mmCIF file of C-alpha atoms in Angstrom:
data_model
loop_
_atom_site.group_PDB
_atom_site.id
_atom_site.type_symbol
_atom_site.label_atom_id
_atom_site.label_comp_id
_atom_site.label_asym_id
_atom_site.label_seq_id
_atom_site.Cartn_x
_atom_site.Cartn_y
_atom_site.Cartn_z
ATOM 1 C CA UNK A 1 -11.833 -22.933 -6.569
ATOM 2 C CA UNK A 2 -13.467 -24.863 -9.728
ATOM 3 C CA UNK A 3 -12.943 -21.828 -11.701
ATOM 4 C CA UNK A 4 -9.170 -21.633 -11.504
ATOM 5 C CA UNK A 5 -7.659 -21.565 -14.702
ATOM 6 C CA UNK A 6 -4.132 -22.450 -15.752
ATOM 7 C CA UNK A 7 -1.651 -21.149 -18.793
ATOM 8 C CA UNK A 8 1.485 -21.976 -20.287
ATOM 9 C CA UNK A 9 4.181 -18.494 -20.533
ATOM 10 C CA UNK A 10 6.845 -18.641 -23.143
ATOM 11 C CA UNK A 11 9.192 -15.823 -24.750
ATOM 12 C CA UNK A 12 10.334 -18.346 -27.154
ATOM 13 C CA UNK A 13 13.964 -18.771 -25.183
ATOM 14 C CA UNK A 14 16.047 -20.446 -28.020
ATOM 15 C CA UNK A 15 16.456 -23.849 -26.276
ATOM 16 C CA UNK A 16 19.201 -26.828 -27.590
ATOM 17 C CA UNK A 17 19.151 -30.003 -29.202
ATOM 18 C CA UNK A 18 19.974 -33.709 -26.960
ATOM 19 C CA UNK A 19 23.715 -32.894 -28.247
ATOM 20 C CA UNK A 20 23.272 -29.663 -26.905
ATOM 21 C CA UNK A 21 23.783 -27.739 -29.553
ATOM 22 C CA UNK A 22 21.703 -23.964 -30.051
ATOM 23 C CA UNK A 23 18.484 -24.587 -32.063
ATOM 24 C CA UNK A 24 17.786 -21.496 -34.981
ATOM 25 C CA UNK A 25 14.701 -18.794 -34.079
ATOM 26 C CA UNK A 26 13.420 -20.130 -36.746
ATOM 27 C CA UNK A 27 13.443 -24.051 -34.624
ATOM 28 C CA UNK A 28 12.702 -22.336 -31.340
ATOM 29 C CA UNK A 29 9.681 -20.860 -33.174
ATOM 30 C CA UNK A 30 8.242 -23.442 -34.600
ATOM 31 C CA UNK A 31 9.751 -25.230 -31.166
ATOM 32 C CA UNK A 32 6.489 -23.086 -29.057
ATOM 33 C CA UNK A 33 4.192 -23.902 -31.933
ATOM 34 C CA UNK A 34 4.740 -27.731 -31.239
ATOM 35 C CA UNK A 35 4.552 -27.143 -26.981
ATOM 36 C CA UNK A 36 1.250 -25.206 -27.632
ATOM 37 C CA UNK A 37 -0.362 -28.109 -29.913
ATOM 38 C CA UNK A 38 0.888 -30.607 -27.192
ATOM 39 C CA UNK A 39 -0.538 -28.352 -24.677
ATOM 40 C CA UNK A 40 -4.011 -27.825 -26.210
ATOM 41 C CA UNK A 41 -4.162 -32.112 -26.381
ATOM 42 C CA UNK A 42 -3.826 -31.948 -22.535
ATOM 43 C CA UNK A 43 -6.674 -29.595 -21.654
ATOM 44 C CA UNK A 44 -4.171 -26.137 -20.571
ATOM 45 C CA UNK A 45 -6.296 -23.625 -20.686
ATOM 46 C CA UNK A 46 -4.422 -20.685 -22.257
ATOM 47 C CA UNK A 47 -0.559 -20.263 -23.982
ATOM 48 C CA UNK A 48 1.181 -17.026 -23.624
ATOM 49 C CA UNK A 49 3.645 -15.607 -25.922
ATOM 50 C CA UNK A 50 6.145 -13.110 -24.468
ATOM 51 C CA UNK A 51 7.408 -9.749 -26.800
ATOM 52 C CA UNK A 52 11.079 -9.437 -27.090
ATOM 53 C CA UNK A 53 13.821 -8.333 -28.924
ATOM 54 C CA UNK A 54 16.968 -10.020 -27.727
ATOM 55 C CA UNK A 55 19.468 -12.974 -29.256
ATOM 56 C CA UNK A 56 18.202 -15.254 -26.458
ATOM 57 C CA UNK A 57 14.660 -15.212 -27.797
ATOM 58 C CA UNK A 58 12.711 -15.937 -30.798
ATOM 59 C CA UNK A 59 9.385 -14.130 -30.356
ATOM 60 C CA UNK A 60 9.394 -10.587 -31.372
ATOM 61 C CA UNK A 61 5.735 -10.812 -32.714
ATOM 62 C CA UNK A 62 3.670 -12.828 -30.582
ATOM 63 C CA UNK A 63 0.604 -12.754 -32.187
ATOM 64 C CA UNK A 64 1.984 -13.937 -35.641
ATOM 65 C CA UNK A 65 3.131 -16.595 -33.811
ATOM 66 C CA UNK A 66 -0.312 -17.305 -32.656
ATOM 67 C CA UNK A 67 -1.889 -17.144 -35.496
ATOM 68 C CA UNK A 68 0.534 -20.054 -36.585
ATOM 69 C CA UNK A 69 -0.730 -22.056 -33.088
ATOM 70 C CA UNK A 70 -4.236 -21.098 -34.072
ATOM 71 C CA UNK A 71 -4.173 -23.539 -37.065
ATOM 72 C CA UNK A 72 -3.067 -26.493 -35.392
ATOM 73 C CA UNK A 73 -5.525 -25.764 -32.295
ATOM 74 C CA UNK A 74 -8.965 -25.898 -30.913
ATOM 75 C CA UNK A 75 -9.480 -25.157 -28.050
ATOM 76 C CA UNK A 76 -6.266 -23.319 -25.912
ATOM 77 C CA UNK A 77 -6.571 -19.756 -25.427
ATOM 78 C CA UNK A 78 -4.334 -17.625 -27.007
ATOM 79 C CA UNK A 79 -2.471 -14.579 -25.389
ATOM 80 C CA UNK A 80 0.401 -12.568 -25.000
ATOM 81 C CA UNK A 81 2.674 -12.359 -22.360
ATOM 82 C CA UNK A 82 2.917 -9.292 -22.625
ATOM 83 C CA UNK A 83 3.083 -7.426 -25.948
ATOM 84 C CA UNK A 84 4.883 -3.983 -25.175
ATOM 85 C CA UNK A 85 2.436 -1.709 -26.243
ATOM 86 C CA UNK A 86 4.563 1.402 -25.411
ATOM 87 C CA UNK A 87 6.641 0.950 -28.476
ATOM 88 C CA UNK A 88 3.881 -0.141 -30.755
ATOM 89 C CA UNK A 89 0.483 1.441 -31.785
ATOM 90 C CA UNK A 90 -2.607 0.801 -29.971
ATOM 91 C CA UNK A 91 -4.754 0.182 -33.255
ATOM 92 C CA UNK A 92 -2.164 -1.970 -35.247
ATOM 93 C CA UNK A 93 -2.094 -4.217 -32.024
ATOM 94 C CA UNK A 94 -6.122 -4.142 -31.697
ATOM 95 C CA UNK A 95 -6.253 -5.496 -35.671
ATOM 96 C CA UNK A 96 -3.382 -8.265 -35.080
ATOM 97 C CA UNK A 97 -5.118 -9.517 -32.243
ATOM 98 C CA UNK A 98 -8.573 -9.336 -33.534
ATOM 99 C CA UNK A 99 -7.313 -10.744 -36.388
ATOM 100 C CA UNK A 100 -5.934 -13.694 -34.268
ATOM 101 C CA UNK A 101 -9.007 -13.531 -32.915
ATOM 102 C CA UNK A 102 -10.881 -14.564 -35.800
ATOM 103 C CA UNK A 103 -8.561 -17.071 -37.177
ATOM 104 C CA UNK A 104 -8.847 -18.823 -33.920
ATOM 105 C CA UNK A 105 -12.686 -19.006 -33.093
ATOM 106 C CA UNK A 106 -12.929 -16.363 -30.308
ATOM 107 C CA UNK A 107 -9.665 -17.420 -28.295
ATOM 108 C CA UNK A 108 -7.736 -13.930 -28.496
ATOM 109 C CA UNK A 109 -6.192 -12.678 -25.546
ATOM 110 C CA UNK A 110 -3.996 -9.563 -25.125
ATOM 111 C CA UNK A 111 -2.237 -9.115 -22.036
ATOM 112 C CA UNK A 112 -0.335 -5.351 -22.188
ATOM 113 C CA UNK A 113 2.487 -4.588 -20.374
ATOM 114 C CA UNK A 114 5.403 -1.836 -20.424
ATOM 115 C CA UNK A 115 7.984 -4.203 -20.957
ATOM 116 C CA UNK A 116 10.442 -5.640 -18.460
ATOM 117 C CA UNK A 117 13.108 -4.684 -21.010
ATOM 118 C CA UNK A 118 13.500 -1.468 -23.104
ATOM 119 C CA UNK A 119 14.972 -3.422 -26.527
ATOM 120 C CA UNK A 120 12.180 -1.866 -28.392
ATOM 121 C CA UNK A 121 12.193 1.581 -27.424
ATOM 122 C CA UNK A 122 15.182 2.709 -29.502
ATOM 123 C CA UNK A 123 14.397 -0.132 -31.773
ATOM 124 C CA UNK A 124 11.154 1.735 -33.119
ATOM 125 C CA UNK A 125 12.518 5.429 -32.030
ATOM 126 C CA UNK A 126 10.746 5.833 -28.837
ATOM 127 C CA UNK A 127 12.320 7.805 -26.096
ATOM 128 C CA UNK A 128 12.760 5.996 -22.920
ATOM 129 C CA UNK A 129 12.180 9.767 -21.338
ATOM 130 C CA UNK A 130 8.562 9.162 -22.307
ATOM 131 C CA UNK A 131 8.548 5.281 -20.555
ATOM 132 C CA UNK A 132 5.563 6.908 -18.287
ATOM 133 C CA UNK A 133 3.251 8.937 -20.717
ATOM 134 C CA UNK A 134 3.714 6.329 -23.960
ATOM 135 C CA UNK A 135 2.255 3.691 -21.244
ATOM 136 C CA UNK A 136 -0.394 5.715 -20.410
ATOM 137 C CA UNK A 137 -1.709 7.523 -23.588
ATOM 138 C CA UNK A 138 -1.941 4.655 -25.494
ATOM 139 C CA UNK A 139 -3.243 2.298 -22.808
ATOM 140 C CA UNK A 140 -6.413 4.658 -22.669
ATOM 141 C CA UNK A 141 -6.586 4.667 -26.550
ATOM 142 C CA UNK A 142 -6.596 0.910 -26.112
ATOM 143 C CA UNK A 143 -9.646 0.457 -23.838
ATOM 144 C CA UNK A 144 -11.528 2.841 -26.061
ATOM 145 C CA UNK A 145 -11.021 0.780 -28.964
ATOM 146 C CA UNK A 146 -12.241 -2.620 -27.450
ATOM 147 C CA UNK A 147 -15.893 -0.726 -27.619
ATOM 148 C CA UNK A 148 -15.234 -1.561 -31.271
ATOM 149 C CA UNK A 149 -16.841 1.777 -32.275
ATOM 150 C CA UNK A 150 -15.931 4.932 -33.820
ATOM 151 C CA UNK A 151 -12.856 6.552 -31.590
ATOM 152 C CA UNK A 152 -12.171 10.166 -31.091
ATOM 153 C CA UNK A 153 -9.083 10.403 -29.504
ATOM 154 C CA UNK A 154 -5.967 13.264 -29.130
ATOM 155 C CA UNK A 155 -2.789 12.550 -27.110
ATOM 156 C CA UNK A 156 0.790 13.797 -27.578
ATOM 157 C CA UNK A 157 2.098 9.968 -28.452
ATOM 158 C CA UNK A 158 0.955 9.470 -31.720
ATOM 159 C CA UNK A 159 -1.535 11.299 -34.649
ATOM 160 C CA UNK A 160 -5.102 12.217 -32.872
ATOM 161 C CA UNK A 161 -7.932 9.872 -34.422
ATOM 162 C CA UNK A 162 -11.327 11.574 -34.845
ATOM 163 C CA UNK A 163 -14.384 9.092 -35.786
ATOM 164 C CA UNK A 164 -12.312 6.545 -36.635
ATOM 165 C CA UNK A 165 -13.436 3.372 -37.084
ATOM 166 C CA UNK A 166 -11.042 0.164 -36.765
ATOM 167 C CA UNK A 167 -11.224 -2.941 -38.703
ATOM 168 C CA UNK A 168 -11.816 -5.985 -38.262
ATOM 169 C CA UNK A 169 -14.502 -6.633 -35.382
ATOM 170 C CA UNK A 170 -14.460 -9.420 -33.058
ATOM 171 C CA UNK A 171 -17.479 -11.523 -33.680
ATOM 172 C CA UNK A 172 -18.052 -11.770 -29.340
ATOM 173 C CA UNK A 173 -17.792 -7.747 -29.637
ATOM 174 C CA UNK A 174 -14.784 -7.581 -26.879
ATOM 175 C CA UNK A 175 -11.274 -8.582 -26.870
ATOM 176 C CA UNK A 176 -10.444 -10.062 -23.993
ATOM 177 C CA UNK A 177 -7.515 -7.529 -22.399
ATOM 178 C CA UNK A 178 -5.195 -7.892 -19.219
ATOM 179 C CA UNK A 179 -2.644 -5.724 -17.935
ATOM 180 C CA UNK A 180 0.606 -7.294 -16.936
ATOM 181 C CA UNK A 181 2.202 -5.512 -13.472
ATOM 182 C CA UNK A 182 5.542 -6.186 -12.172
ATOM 183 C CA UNK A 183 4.661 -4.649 -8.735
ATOM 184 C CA UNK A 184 3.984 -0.801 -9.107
ATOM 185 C CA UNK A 185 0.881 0.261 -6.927
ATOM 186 C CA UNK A 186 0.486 2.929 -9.714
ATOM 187 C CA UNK A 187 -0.054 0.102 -12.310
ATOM 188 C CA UNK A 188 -2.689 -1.401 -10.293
ATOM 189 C CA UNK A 189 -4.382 1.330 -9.732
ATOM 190 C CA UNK A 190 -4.363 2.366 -13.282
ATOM 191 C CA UNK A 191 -5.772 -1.290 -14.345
ATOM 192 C CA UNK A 192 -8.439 -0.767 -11.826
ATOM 193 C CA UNK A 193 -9.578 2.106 -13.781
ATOM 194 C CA UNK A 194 -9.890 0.669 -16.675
ATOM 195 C CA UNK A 195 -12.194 -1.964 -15.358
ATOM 196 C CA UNK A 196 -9.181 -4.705 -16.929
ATOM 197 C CA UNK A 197 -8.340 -7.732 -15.225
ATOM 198 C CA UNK A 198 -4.570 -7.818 -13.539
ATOM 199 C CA UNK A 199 -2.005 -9.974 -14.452
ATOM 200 C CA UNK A 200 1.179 -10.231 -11.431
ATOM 201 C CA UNK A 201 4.405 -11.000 -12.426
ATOM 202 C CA UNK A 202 5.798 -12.421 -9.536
ATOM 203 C CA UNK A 203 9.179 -14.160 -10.581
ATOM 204 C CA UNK A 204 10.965 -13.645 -6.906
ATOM 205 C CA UNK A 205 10.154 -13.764 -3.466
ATOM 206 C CA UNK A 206 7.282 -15.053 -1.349
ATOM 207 C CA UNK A 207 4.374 -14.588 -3.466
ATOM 208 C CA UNK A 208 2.332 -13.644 -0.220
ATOM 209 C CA UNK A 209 4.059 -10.501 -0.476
ATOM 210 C CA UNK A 210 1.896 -9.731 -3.368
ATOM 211 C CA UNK A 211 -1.117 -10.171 -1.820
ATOM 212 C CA UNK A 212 -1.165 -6.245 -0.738
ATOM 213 C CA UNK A 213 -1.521 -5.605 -4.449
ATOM 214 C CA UNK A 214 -4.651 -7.602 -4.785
ATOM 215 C CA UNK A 215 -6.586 -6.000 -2.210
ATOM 216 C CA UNK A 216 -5.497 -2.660 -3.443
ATOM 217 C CA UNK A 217 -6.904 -4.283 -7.269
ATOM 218 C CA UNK A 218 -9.583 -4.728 -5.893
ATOM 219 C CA UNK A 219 -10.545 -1.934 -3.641
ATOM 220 C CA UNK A 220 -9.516 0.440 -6.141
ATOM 221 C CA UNK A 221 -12.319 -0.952 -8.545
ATOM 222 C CA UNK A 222 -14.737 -0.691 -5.612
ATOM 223 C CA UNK A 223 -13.607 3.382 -5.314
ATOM 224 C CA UNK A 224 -13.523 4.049 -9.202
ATOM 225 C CA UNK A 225 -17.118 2.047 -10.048
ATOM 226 C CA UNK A 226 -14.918 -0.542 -12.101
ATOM 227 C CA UNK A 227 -15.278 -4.536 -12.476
ATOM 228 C CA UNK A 228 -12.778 -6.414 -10.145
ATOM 229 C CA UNK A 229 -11.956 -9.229 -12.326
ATOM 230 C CA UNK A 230 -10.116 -12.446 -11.358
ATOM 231 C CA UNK A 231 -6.500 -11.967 -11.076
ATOM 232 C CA UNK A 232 -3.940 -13.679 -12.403
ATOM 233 C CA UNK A 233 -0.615 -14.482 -11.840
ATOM 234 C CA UNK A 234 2.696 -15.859 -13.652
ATOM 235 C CA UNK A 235 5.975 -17.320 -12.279
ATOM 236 C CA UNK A 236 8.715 -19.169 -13.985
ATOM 237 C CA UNK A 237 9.350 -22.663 -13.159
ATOM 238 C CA UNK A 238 10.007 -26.074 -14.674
ATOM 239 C CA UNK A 239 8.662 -29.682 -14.078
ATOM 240 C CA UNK A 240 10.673 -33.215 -14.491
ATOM 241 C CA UNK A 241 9.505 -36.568 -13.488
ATOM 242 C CA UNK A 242 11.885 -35.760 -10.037
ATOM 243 C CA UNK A 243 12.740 -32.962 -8.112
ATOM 244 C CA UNK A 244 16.679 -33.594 -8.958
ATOM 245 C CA UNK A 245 16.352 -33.736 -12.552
ATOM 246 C CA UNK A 246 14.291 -30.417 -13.022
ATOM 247 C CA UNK A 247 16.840 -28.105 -10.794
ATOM 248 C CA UNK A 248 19.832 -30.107 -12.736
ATOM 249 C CA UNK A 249 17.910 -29.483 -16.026
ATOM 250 C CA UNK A 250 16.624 -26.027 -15.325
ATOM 251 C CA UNK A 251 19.715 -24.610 -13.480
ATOM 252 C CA UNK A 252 22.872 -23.982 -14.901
ATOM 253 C CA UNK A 253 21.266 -22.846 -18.618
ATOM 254 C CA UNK A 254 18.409 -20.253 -16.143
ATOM 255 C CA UNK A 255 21.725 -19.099 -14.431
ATOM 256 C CA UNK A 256 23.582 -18.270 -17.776
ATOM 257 C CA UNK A 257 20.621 -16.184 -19.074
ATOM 258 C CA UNK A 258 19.921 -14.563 -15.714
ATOM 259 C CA UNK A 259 23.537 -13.555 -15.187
ATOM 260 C CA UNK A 260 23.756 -12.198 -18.184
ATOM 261 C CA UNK A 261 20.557 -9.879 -18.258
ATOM 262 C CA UNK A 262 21.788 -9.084 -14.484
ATOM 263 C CA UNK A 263 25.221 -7.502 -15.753
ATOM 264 C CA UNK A 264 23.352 -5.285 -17.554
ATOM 265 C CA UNK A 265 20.945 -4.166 -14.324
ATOM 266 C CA UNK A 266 24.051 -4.336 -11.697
ATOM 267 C CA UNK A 267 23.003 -7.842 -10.094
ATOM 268 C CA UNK A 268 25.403 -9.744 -8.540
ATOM 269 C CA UNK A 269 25.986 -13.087 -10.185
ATOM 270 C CA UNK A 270 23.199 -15.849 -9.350
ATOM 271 C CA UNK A 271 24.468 -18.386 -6.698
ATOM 272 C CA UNK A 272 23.093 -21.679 -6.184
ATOM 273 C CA UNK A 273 22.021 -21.453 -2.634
ATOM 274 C CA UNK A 274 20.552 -18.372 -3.851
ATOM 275 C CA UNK A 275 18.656 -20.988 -6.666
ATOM 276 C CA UNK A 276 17.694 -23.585 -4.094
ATOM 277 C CA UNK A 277 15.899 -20.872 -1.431
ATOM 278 C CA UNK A 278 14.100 -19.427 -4.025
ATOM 279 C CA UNK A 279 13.196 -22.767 -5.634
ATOM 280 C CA UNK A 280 12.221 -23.964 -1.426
ATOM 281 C CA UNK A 281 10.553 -20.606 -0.599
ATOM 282 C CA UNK A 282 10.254 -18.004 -3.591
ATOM 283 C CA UNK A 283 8.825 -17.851 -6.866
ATOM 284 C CA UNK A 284 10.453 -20.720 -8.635
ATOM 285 C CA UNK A 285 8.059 -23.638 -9.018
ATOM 286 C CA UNK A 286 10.615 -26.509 -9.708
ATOM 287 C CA UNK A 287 10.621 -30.324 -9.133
ATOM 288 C CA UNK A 288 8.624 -32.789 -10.175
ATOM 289 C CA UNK A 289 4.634 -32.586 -10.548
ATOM 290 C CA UNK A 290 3.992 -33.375 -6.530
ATOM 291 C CA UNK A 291 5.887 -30.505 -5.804
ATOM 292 C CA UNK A 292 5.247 -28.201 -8.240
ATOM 293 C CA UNK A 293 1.464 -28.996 -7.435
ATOM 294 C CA UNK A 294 1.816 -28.348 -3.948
ATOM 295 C CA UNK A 295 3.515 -24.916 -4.031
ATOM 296 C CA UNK A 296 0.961 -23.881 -6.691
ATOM 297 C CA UNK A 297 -1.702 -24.832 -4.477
ATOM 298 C CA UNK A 298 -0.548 -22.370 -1.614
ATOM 299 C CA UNK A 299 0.501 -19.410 -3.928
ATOM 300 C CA UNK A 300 -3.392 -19.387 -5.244
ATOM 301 C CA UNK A 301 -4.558 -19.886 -1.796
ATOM 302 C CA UNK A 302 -2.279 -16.866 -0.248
ATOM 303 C CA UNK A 303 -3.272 -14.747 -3.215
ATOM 304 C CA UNK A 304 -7.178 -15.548 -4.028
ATOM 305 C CA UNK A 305 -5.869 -15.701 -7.493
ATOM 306 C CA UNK A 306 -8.242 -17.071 -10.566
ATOM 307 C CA UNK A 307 -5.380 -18.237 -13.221
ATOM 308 C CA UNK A 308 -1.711 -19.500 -12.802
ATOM 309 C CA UNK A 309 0.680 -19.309 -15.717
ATOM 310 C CA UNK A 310 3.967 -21.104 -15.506
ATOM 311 C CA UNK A 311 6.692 -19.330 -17.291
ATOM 312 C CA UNK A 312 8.027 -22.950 -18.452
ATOM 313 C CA UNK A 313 11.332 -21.492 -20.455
ATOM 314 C CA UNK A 314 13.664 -19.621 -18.860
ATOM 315 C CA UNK A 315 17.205 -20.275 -20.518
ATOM 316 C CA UNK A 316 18.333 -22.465 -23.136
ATOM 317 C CA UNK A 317 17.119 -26.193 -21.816
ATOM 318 C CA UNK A 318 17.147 -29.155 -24.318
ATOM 319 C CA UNK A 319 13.641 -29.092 -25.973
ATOM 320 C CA UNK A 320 12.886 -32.637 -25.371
ATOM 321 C CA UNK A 321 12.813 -31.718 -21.663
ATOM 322 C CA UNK A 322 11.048 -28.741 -22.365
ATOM 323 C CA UNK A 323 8.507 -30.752 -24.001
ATOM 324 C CA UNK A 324 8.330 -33.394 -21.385
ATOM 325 C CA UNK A 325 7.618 -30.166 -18.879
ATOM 326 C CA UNK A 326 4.909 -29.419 -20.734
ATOM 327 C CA UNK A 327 3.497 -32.598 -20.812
ATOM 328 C CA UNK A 328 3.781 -32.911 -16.785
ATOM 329 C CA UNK A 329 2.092 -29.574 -16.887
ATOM 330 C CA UNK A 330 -0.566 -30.294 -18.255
ATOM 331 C CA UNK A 331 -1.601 -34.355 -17.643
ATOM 332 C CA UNK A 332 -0.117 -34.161 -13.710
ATOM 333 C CA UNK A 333 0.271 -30.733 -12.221
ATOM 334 C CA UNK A 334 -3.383 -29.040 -12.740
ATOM 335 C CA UNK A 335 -5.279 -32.181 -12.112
ATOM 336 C CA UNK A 336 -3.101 -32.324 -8.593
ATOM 337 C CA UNK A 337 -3.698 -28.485 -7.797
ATOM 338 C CA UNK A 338 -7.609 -28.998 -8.543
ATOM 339 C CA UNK A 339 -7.336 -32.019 -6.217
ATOM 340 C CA UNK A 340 -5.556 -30.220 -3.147
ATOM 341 C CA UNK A 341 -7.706 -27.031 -3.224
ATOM 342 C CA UNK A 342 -10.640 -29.142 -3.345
ATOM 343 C CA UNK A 343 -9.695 -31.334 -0.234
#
């Protein structure tokens, strides 16, 4: 699979210092800016920036952030992962990112999602009783702007737009647009008739069990006349020179942020042997670049995916380490995964 393509997913988690002690969002920030840079040196092929609105992250507006990568860059695609556009317009987002787009030489990416978290809604005075429609509505408005012509449009989530023309172009005439699903056939479905490519997140569990979802991707394209893109997938893990070090590293800050977003969703608090089999058979991709490689190689295999992201941040881990992770990423892990799917 020569065409495989890896990223690099962040939400900016506000990591520590060697002493341990909580960087500012304005560090963390500029914290991603410095990964991406060192990523782009290594050859990763794309670096996605997660929305959110919570104390344990520091990006709220990806694609500002971007912009700031896009300067110190050449060549790494540049995405989020995802922006929330149910609590944000679909023409504001398609002028920040084209805007991005522009600054960077043609290496935009959008990736739209409905948000694993629902900080924004009352944030900018949505209504969580509209989760469904806001999704919808301005998803279509979305795809009709990447034409990049003059949009008629009427819905009942925001003003109706008639011949409206949106500023500025793309100079490659398209915006390169995924949809991020968590596992609704719905979603699939939906991205399928838009002719976008699919994003998975798969952060738990075998990620064979996902492989349902692809067919139906791709089927439903087949049925609705659409282009069955590539899919994609993201999964959080972390890499150290040894297996030991990168579940020592990773582990006790991933379990303070995960029991914390769990007492708000009625999870149980996370156990170690609950860590370790999920790290063995799940959707953690931990250890050091040999084994991180490896169970990378089978999840594309099992899935027929095109691109693997690595949700590299997940708690607050010393930066150094998070920079080291990085590093593996990029100079050890894809080389490896290109090697053992070519064998």
């Amino acid at each position: 699979m020569t065409d495989l393509s890896f990223g690099l997913d962040t939400f900016g988690d506000v990591p520590v210092d060697d002493a341990g002690r909580s960087l500012t969002h304005a560090a963390a920030i500029r914290q991603v800016v410095d990964e991406a840079v060192l990523a782009d040196q290594l050859g990763v092929d794309v670096i996605a920036l997660g929305e959110h609105h919570r104390p344990e992250y520091s990006i709220s507006t990806p694609e500002t952030v971007l912009a700031g990568i896009a300067g110190r860059t050449s060549r790494i695609r540049l995405a989020s992962g995802v922006t929330v556009l149910s609590s944000d317009d679909p023409v504001r987002v398609f002028q920040r990112f084209a805007t991005v787009d522009a600054l960077s030489n043609g290496r935009a990416e959008v990736i739209l999602g409905r948000g694993s978290f629902t900080e924004s809604f009352p944030l900018f005075g949505y209504d969580m009783a509209d989760y469904d429609v806001l999704f919808e509505e301005k998803l279509d408005l979305f795809v009709r702007l990447l034409d990049e012509k003059p949009v008629t449009w009427s819905g009942t989530t925001r003003p109706a737009l008639q011949d409206a023309d949106v500023f500025p172009k793309t100079e490659s005439g398209r915006l390169p647009t995924w949809v991020g699903v968590g596992g609704s056939p719905q979603s699939v479905v939906r991205t399928a008739k838009h002719g976008l490519p699919l994003m998975l997140a798969i952060i738990g569990g075998d990620p064979a069990r996902f492989a349902p979802y692809v067919d139906l991707y791709r089927r439903a394209a087949d049925q609705l006349g659409t282009v069955a893109h590539p899919v994609g997938m993201h999964s959080p893990g972390f890499i150290a020179d040894t297996d030991e070090e990168a579940r020592e590293v990773f582990y006790a800050p991933y379990k303070v942020m995960r029991d914390r977003i769990g007492a708000l969703r009625g999870w149980p608090p996370l156990r170690r042997a609950e860590f370790e089999a999920e790290a063995e058979h799940g959707s953690l991709y931990i250890g050091s670049p040999e084994t991180v490689a490896r169970k990378i190689a089978r999840a594309v295999q099992a899935l027929g995916v095109g691109r693997f992201d690595l949700i590299y941040s997940a708690g607050a881990q010393p930066a150094s380490a998070r920079l080291r992770a990085v590093e593996l990423f990029g100079a050890k892990v894809i080389p490896m995964v290109h090697d053992i799917l070519a064998g």
